[in-house]
Structure formats: structure tokens, C-alpha cells
Coordinates of C-alpha atoms in Angstrom, one line a residue:
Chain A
X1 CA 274.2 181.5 37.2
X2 CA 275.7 178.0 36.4
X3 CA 272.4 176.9 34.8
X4 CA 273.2 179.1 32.0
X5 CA 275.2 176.7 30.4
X6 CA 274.4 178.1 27.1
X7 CA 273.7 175.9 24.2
X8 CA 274.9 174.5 21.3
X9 CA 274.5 177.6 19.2
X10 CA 274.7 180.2 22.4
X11 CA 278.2 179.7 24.1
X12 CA 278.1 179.7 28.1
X13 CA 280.1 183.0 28.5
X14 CA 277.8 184.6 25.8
X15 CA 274.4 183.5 27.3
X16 CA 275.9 184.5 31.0
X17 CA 277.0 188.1 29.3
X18 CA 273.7 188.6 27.9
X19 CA 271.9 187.5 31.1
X20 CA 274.0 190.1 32.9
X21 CA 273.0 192.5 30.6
X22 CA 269.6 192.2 30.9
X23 CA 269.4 193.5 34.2
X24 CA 270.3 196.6 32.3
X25 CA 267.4 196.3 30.2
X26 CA 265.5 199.9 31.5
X27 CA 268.9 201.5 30.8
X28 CA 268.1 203.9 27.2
X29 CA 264.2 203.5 27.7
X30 CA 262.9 206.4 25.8
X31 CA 259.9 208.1 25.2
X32 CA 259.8 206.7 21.2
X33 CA 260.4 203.1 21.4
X34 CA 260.8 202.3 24.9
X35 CA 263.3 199.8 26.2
X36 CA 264.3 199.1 22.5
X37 CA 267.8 199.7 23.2
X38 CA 268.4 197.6 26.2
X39 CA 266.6 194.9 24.2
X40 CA 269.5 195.4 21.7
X41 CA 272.2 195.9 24.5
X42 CA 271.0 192.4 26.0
X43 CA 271.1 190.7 22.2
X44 CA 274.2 191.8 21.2
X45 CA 276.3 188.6 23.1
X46 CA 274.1 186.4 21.7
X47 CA 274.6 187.1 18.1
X48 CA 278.3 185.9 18.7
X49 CA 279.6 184.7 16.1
X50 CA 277.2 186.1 13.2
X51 CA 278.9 187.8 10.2
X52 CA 279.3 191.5 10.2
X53 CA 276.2 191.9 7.4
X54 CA 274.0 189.7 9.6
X55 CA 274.4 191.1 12.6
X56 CA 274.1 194.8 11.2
X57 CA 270.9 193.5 9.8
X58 CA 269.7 191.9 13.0
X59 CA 270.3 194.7 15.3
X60 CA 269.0 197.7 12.9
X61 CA 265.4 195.2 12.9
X62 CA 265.6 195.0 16.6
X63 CA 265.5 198.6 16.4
X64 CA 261.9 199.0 16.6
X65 CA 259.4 199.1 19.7
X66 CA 259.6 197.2 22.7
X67 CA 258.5 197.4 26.2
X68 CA 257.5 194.6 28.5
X69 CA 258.0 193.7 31.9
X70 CA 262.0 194.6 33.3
X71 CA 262.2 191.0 34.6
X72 CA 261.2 189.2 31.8
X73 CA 262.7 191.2 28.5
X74 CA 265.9 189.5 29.1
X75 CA 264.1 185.8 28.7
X76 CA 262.6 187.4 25.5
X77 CA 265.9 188.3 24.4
X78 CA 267.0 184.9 25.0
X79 CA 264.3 183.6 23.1
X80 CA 264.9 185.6 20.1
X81 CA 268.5 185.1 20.3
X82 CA 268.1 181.6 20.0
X83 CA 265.5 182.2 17.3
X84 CA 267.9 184.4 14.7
X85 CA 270.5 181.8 15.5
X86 CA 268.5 178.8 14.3
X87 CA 268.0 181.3 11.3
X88 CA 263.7 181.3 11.7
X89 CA 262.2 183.4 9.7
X90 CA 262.4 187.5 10.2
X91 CA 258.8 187.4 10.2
X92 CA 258.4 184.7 12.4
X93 CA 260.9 186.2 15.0
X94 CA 259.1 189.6 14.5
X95 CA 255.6 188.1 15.4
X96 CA 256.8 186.1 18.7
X97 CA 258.9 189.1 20.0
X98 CA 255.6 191.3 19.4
X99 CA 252.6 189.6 20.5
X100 CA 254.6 188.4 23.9
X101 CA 256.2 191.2 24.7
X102 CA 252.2 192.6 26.0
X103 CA 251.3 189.2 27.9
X104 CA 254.9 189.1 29.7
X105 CA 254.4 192.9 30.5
X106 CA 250.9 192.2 32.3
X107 CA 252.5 188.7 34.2
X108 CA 255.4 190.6 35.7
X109 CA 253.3 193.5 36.7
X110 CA 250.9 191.5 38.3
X111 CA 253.4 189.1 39.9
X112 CA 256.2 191.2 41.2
X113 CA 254.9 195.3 41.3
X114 CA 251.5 194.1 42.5
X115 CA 251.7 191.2 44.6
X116 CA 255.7 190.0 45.5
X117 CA 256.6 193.9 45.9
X118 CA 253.9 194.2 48.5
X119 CA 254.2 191.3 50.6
X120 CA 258.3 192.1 51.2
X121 CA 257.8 196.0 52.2
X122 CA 255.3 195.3 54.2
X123 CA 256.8 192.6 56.0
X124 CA 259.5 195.0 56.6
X125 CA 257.0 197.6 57.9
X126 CA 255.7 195.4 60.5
X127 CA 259.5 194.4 61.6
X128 CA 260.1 198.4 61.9
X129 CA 257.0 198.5 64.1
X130 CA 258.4 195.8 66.6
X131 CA 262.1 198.3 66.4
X132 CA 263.8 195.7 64.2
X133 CA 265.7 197.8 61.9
X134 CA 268.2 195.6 60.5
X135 CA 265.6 192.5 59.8
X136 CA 263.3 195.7 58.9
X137 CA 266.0 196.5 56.4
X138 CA 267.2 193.2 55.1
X139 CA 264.1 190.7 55.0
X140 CA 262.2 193.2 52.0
X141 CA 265.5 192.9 49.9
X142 CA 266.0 189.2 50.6
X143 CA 262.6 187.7 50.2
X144 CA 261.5 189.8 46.7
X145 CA 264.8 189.3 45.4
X146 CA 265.7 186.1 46.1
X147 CA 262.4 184.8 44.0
X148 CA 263.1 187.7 41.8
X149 CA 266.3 186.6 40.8
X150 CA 265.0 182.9 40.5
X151 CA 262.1 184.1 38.3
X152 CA 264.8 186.2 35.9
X153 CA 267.3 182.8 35.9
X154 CA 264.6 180.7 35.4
X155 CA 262.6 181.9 32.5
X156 CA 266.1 183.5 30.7
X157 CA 267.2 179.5 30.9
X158 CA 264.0 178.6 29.0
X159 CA 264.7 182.0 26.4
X160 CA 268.7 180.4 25.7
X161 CA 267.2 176.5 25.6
X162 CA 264.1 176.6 24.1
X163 CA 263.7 179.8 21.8
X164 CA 260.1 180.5 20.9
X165 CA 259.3 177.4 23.2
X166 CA 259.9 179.4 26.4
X167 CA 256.0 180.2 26.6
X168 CA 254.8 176.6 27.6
X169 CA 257.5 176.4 30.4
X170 CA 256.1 180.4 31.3
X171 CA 252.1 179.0 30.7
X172 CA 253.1 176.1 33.2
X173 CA 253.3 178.4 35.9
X174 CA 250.4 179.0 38.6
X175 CA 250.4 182.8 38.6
X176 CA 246.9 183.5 39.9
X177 CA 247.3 181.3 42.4
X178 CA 250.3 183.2 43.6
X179 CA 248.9 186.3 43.1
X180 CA 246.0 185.8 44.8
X181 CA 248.0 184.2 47.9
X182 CA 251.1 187.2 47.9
X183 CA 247.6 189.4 47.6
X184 CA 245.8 188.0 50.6
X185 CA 249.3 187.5 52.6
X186 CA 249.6 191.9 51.9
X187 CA 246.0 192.6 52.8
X188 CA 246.8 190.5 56.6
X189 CA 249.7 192.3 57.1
X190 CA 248.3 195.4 56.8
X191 CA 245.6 194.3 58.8
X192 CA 248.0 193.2 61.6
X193 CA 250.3 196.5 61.4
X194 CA 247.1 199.0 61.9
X195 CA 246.0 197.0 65.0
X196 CA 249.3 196.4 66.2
X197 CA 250.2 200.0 65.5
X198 CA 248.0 201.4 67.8
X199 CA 247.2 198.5 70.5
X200 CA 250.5 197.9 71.5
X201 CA 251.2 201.3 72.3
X202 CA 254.9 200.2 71.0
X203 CA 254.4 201.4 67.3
X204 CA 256.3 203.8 65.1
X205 CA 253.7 206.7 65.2
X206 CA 251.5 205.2 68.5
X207 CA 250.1 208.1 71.1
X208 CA 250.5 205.9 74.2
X209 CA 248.4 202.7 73.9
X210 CA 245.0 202.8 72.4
X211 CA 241.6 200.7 74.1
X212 CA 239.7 197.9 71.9
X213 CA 237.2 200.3 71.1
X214 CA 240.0 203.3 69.5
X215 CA 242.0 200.3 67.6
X216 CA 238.3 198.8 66.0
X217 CA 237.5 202.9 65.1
X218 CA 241.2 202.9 63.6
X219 CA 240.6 199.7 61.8
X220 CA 237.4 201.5 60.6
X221 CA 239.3 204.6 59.3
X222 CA 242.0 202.4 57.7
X223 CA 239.1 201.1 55.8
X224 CA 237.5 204.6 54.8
X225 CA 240.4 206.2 53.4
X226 CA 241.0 202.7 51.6
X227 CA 237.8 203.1 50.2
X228 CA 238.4 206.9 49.0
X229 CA 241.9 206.0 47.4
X230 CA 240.0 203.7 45.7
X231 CA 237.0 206.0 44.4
X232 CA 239.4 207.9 43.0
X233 CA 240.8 210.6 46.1
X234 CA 244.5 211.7 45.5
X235 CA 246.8 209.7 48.0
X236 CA 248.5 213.1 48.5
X237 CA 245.3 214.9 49.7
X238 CA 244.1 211.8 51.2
X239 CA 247.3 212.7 53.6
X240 CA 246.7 216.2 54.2
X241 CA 242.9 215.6 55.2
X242 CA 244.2 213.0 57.8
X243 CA 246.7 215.3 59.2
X244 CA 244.2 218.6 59.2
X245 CA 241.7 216.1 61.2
X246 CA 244.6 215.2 63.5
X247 CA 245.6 218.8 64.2
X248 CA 241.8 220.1 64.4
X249 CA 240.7 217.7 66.5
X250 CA 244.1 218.5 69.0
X251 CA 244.2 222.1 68.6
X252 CA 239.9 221.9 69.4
X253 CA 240.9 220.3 72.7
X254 CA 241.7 222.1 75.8
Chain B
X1 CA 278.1 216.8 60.1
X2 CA 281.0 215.9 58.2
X3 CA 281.7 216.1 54.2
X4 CA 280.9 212.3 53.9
X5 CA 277.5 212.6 55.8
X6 CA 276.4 214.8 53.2
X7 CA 277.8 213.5 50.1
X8 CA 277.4 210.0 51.1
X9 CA 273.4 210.3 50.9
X10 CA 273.4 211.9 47.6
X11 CA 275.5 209.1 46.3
X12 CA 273.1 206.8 47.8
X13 CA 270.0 208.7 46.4
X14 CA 271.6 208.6 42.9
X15 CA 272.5 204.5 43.1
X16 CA 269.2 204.2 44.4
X17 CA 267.5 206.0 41.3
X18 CA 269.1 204.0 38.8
X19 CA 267.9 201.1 40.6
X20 CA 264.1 202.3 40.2
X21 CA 264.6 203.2 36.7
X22 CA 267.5 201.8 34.4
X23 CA 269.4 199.1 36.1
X24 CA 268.7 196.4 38.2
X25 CA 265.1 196.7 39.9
X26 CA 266.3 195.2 43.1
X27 CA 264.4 197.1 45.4
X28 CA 267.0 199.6 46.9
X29 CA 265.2 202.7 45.5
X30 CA 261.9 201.5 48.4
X31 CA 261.5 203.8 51.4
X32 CA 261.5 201.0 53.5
X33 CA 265.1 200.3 52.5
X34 CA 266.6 203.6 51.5
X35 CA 265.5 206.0 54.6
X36 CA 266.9 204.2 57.1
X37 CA 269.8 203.6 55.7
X38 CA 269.9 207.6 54.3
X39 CA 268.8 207.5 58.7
X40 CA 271.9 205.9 59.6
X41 CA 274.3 207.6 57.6
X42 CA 273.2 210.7 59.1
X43 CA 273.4 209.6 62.5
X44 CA 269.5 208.5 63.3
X45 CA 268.6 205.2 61.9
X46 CA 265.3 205.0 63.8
X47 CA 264.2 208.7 62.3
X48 CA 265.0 206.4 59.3
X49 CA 262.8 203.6 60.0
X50 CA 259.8 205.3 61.2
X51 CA 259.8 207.9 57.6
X52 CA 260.5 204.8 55.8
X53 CA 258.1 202.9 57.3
X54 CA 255.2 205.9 56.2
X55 CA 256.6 206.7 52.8
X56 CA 256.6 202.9 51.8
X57 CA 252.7 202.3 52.8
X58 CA 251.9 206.2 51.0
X59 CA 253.8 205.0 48.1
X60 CA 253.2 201.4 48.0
X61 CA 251.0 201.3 44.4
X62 CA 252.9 204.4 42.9
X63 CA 254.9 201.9 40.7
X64 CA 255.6 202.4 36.8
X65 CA 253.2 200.0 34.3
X66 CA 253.7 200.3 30.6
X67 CA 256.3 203.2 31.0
X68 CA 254.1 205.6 33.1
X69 CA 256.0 207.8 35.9
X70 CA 254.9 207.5 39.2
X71 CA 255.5 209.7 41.6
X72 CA 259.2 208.9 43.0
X73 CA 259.0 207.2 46.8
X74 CA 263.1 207.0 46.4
X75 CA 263.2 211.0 45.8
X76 CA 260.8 211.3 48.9
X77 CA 262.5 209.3 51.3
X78 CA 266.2 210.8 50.5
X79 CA 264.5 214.5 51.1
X80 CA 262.5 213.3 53.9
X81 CA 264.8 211.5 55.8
X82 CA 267.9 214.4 55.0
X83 CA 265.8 217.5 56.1
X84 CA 264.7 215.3 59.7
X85 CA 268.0 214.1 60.4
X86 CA 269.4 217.5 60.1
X87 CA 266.5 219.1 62.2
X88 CA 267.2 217.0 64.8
X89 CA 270.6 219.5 65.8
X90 CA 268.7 222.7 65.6
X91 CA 265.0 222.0 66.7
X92 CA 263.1 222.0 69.8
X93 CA 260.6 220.2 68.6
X94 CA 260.3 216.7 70.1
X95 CA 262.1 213.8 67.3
X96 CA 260.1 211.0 68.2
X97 CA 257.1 211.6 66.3
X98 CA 256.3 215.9 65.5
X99 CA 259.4 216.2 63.9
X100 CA 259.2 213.4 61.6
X101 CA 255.4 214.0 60.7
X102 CA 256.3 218.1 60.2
X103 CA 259.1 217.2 58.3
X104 CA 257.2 214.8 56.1
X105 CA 254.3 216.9 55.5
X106 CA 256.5 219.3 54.4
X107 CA 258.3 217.0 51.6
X108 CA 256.1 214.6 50.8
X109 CA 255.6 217.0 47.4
X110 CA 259.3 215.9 46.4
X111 CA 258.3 212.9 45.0
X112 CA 256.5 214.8 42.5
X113 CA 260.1 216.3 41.1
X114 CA 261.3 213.1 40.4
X115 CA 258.8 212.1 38.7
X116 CA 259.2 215.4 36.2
X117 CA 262.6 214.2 36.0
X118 CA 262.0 210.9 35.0
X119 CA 259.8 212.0 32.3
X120 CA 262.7 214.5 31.4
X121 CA 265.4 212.2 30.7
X122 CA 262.9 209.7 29.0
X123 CA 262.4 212.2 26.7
X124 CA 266.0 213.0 26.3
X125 CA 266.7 209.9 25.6
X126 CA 265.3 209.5 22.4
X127 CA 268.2 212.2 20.8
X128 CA 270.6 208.7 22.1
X129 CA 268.3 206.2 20.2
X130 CA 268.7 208.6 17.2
X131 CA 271.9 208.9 17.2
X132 CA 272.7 204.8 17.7
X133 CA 269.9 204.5 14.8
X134 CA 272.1 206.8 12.2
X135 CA 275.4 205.5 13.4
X136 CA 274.6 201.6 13.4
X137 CA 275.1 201.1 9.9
X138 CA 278.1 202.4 10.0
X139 CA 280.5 201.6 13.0
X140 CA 278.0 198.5 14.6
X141 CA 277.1 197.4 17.8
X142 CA 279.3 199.5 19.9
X143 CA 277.1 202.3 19.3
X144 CA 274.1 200.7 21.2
X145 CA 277.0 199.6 24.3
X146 CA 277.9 203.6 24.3
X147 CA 274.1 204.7 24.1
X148 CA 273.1 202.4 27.0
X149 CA 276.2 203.7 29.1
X150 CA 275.5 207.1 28.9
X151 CA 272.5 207.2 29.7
X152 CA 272.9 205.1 32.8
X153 CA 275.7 207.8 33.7
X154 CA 273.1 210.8 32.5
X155 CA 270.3 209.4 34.8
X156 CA 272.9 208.7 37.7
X157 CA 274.4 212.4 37.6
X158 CA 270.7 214.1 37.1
X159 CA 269.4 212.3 40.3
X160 CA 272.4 212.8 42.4
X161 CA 272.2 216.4 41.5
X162 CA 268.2 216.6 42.2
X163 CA 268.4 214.6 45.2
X164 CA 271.3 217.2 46.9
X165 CA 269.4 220.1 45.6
X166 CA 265.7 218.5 46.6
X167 CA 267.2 217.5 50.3
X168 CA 269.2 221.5 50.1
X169 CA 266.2 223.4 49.9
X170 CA 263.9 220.9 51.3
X171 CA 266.1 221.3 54.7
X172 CA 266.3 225.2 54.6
X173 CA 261.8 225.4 54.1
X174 CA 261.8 222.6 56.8
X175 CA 264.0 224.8 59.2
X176 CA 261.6 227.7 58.1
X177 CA 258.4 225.6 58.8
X178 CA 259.5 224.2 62.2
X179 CA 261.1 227.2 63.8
X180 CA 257.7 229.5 63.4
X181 CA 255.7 226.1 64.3
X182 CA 253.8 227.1 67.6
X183 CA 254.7 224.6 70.6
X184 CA 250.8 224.1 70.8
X185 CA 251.2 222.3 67.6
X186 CA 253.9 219.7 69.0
X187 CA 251.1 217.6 70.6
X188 CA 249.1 217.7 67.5
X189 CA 251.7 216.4 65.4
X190 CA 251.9 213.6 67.5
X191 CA 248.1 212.8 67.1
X192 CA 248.7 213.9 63.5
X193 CA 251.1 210.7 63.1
X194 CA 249.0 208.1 64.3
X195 CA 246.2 209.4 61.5
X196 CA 248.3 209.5 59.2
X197 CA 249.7 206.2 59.4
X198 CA 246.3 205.0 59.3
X199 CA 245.5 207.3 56.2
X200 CA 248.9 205.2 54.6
X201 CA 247.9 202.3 55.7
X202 CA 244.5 202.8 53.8
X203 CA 246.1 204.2 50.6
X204 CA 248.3 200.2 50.9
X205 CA 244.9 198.3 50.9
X206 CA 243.6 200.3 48.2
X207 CA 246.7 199.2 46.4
X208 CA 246.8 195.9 46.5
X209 CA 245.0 193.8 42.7
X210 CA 243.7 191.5 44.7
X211 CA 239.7 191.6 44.7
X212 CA 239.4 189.8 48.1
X213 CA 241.9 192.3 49.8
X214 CA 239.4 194.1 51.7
X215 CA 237.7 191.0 52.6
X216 CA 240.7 189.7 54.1
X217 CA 241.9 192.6 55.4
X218 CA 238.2 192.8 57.6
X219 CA 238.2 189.4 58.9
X220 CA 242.0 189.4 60.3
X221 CA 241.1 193.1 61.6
X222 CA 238.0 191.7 63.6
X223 CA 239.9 188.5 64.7
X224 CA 242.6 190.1 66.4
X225 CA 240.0 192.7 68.0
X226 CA 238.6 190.1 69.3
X227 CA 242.5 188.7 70.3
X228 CA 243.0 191.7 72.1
X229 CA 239.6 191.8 73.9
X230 CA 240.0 188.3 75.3
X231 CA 243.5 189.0 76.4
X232 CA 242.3 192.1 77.9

């Protein structure tokens, strides 16, 4: 939080006020214009300073549409901030907050939802299969949210510093690379809970402990219902099929 | 049971909403996180654990892109965890793995609720943007700072209401499903669990964005088969 030193134009208190309001920035997301007014909420310190008229006029512009990613509005706030106080033009300001608000939506979905989010829980999944429950507990929250928070610090420095700037620090970024590693990293740890699950015998839902031959059939369903959540089967009845199989195939047994 | 073991989850089931959909995003609202700790305020962290550990791999891609409402895991969890943790002082059946898997069968439906609810107060919320629209001209940017408020203290008291009426009545069916479940069933349930962790497990991978997930997922499945057949 010290980086946000603020700038010549943006004060340090207001740029810190602001950042802390963007994590507020799903807060007032509505079915009409979406997260328009936490944008506003999260702009409001930053137009310290501005006369009454202006900042009337800012705020009812800012009224319109916006939704992008939760994590990076509030460096898009920053940006903008920056830009109404250098005075750009209302067009201008209009057109960056518009055509980034889609790319930054896809980048933080893709980043955090589908690739940090999935590498932390399951981490913690395979620590509450060895009976760790506090590490089960606290290594999800501290690994996603210690990059999450870095990534929100990070690019809402660049929104304050650089204004409209802030996508060559963003572009300079390697996110396929990441994605593709967190992706990888998920895929091997579910990969290491399903065998570990059932070969150990010391797993969360483990009947006992399973032979080479059950785990590799296991790994094999694992796979199959993989397959039919991705061809389009309901994750719900995906569930009830596995348990009706489970209790069928006990109940047909003497 | 004491007072603060049942209003102490519903206080956690409403922080835990905002979390997922207004403030923060820091991951409290993930089964992984919130049933065990809804476990251990009820007395049985590792009931916790084990639901928490399902619900997260069943509700791993159920995340909201471009203002869609997923199912809610946090709504889930909170019921499921609730409705096992109580069972556990009236039931027969054995805790380590039928109860949880009954129970969870049972409630797994909950998360549809909150996402109805989500959709609900999205709706609801446009009357606030209205209102900060018509009143910004006049009395500035306050009106925005009281919008924003409210509705963090609107979604707050509608999920802490849903989640004590969705854990309520999901514990009464539960008591109703598990005390006219036959005891041939127990051992069922138990075989039940294992499947459906793998069915989970199977719903993660088919998650994950990444095109060479399945690959991956193969070859570290086949090298530790192979792990376990030389150590064998």
C-alpha cells in the first residue's frame, strides 16, 4: 500500500482511498449497467479537488455501462482518474474506458477464475486429503491472495502513474505463459488427488485401500465423467449418476 | 448447541456472500474455506473438510464471467456443512463418510437458491442506480456512497436470511431423509463417496481453460500408477 504514493495531480491519501474502494467495486452491480456504480464509488477520491460543476459533470458521464474484471476495474479507475485530471478529452476518456474495459474483463477471467483460482483450492484439497486442515484452510487463501492482491497494487499503481499508459505496463505481462503453467499445475493436482484418494486408503472418501488395477479404473472414470462435463452433461446429474452407480452396484451385492 | 453455534454460521454465510459477490473477492466464499470453518464452529471441523473438500472440486468452474450467476458453492457448503454437523447428535448413521455423502446429496440443490438470489438483488439493484441517477444532479456524490452501502447491507441481510432459512429446512428434510434411510444403504453410501469424488474430480478437469489439461492430467495419472506398482 506505500506504493500508492499518489501523484502530482492524485494526492497519496486520495489514490490510497480510492484503491480501498475498489475492492468494493461489485458492490451496486445491477442488472442495467453493471458495476457502473462501484466504478463511480472508486472515482469519487480521485476527483479531489475538482469544482462542484466538474465533478457533477464527471460522475453523471461515468454513469453509463461498465463491467470488467473485479480485480482490475479499480486500475481502470485509476487510469481514468488520472485522465479527467490531466483534463483529456471526454471523448478520449470515453473511448479508453470502453474498449479496455472488454480485454481487462477476458485477462482477469482467464488469469485468476480460471487458472490462479484453481491451482490454490486444489492445493488445499490435496492438504485435506493428507488430514491437514489448518494448511488445508490457510494455503488456498494465502497463495491466490497474496498474487491477488499484488496483481490489484500493481496494475492500480500504473492506472494513478501512467493514466491511459497503464496498457503497455499490462501488455508487458506473460499471461499465457502463466495460464498455461497455473493450468497444467491444476490438471497434476487433480491427477495426484484421484490416485492418492484411493491408493492410499488414507483419503477423505477412500473405502479401505484400493489395488493398482481399481486406482488405474478410477483414473479412467475420473476421465469419463471429465469428458461428459465437457460434452455438455450437467455437473448436478453428472453427481446423481455416480452416486446411483455407487448404490446399485452395493445394494446388487450380497 | 448453543445460540452462537447457530447464529455464528449465518453470520459467516452472510460475510462470506458479500465476499463472492460485492466486496472483496478474496476467496472466503470457496467450499474449501468456508465448510470447515462453518465445521468447526459447529463442533466437527473434519465433517468440514471432507464436504468442503467435494463441494469445491463440484463447484470448481461455476464462477461468474461477464455478470452471469453461477450456481452458489458458498450457499452449498453453509447448508451442507450445517445440516451434517447437526445430524451428527441425532443419527445412527455412521459420520465418517454415509452421513456426509447423504447429507450432501440431499443439498447439493441449495446452490441453485443462491443463485436465484443473486439474480434477484441484481435486479433490484437497478431501482438504487435510478435513484443515484435522479438525485446526482442535485445533492452530488454522496448519493453514489449511500447507493453502494446499501446495497452491500441489502445483499448482506438477504444472504444471512437465506443461508439460516436454506440450512433450517435443509436440516429438518436431512433428518427426514436419514431417519427412513435403510441401514442396508450405510455401506452404499460409503461406496457412493469414493464415486462421487471421482465424478468431482472429473467435473474439476473438465473445468480447467487449459487445452493440454487432459494431456497432463493422463501422463501424471499413468506415472504415478506406475509409482505405486514399483513400490508395490
Amino acid at each position: 500500500m506505500n506504493k500508492l504514493n499518489g501523484t502530482e495531480d492524485i494526492s497519496g491519501s486520495a489514490a490510497r482511498k480510492a484503491f480501498m474502494r475498489s475492492f468494493m467495486i461489485q458492490a451496486g452491480w445491477n442488472a442495467e449497467r453493471m458495476q457502473n456504480l462501484g466504478f463511480l464509488y472508486s472515482l469519487i477520491p480521485l476527483l479531489d479537488g475538482a469544482s462542484p460543476e466538474d465533478s457533477r459533470d464527471i460522475l453523471l458521464r461515468h454513469l453509463e455501462f461498465f463491467n470488467t474484471h473485479p480485480y482490475m476495474a479499480g486500475a481502470l479507475a485509476a487510469a481514468v482518474g488520472k485522465m479527467e485530471k490531466n483534463g483529456e478529452e471526454k471523448a478520449t476518456i470515453r473511448a479508453f474506458k470502453q474498449s479496455m474495459m472488454g480485454p481487462f474483463g477476458a485477462l482477469g477471467d482467464s488469469l485468476f477464475w480460471f487458472s490462479l483460482k484453481p491451482v490454490a483450492v486444489l492445493v488445499g484439497v490435496v492438504l485435506a486429503m493428507a488430514g491437514q486442515f489448518i494448511a488445508a484452510v490457510l494455503a488456498p487463501l494465502i497463495l491466490y491472495n497474496v498474487f491477488h492482491l499484488w496483481m490489484r497494487v500493481w496494475s492500480y499503481q500504473g492506472g494513478i502513474k501512467e493514466g491511459s499508459k497503464l496498457i503497455s505496463r499490462i501488455s508487458g505481462f506473460r499471461f499465457s505463459i502463466i495460464n498455461a503453467l497455473l493450468g497444467m499445475t491444476a490438471a497434476t493436482a487433480i491427477a495426484v488427488l484421484v490416485v492418492c484418494e484411493l491408493g492410499t486408503g488414507g483419503g477423505l472418501f477412500g473405502a479401505g485401500e484400493w489395488d493398482v488395477a481399481s486406482c488405474a479404473l478410477a483414473a479412467v472414470v475420473v476421465f469419463l465423467a471429465a469428458v461428459a462435463s465437457r460434452r455438455g452433461l450437467r455437473p448436478v446429474t453428472l453427481l446423481y449418476l455416480a452416486a446411483g452407480f455407487g448404490l446399485i452396484a452395493a445394494l446388487g451385492v450380497p | 448447541m448453543t445460540i452462537a453455534q447457530l447464529v455464528v454460521p449465518v453470520i459467516v454465510g452472510g460475510i462470506a456472500e458479500l465476499d463472492r459477490t460485492s466486496v472483496f473477492h478474496g476467496m472466503l466464499s470457496e467450499p474449501i474455506i468456508l465448510s470447515p470453518l462453518v465445521g468447526y464452529i459447529l463442533g466437527d471441523p473434519v465433517l468440514g473438510l471432507k464436504i468442503g473438500a467435494l463441494l469445491q472440486l463440484f463447484f470448481l468452474g461455476m464462477v461468474s464471467v461477464g455478470g452471469s450467476s453461477p450456481p452458489d458453492g458458498a450457499m452449498a457448503a453453509v447448508a451442507v456443512t450445517s445440516a451434517a454437523s447437526l445430524a451428527t447428535h441425532y443419527t445412527a448413521v455412521p459420520h465418517e463418510v454415509a452421513l456426509p455423502v447423504a447429507v450432501l446429496l440431499v443439498m447439493v440443490p441449495a446452490g441453485r437458491i443462491g443463485k436465484a438470489i443473486d439474480a434477484r438483488l441484481k435486479e433490484s439493484n437497478v431501482a438504487l442506480l435510478h435513484k443515484a441517477e435522479d438525485d446526482l444532479e442535485t445533492n452530488g456524490a454522496g448519493v453514489v456512497e449511500k447507493a453502494i452501502w446499501k446495497s452491500v447491507l441489502k445483499t448482506f441481510c438477504t444472504y444471512a436470511v437465506a443461508v439460516a432459512v436454506v440450512a433450517s429446512a435443509g436440516t429438518l428434510i436431512t433428518s427426514f431423509v436419514l431417519a427412513i434411510l435403510p441401514q442396508g444403504w450405510w455401506k452404499a453410501l460409503e461406496i457412493s463417496g469414493s464415486l462421487l469424488m471421482m465424478a468431482s474430480a472429473g467435473i474439476a478437469l473438465a473445468s480447467l481453460r487449459e487445452r493440454r489439461a487432459f494431456l497432463v492430467y493422463a501422463s501424471v495419472g499413468i506415472c504415478l500408477l506406475l509409482l505405486m506398482v514399483g513400490l508395490k
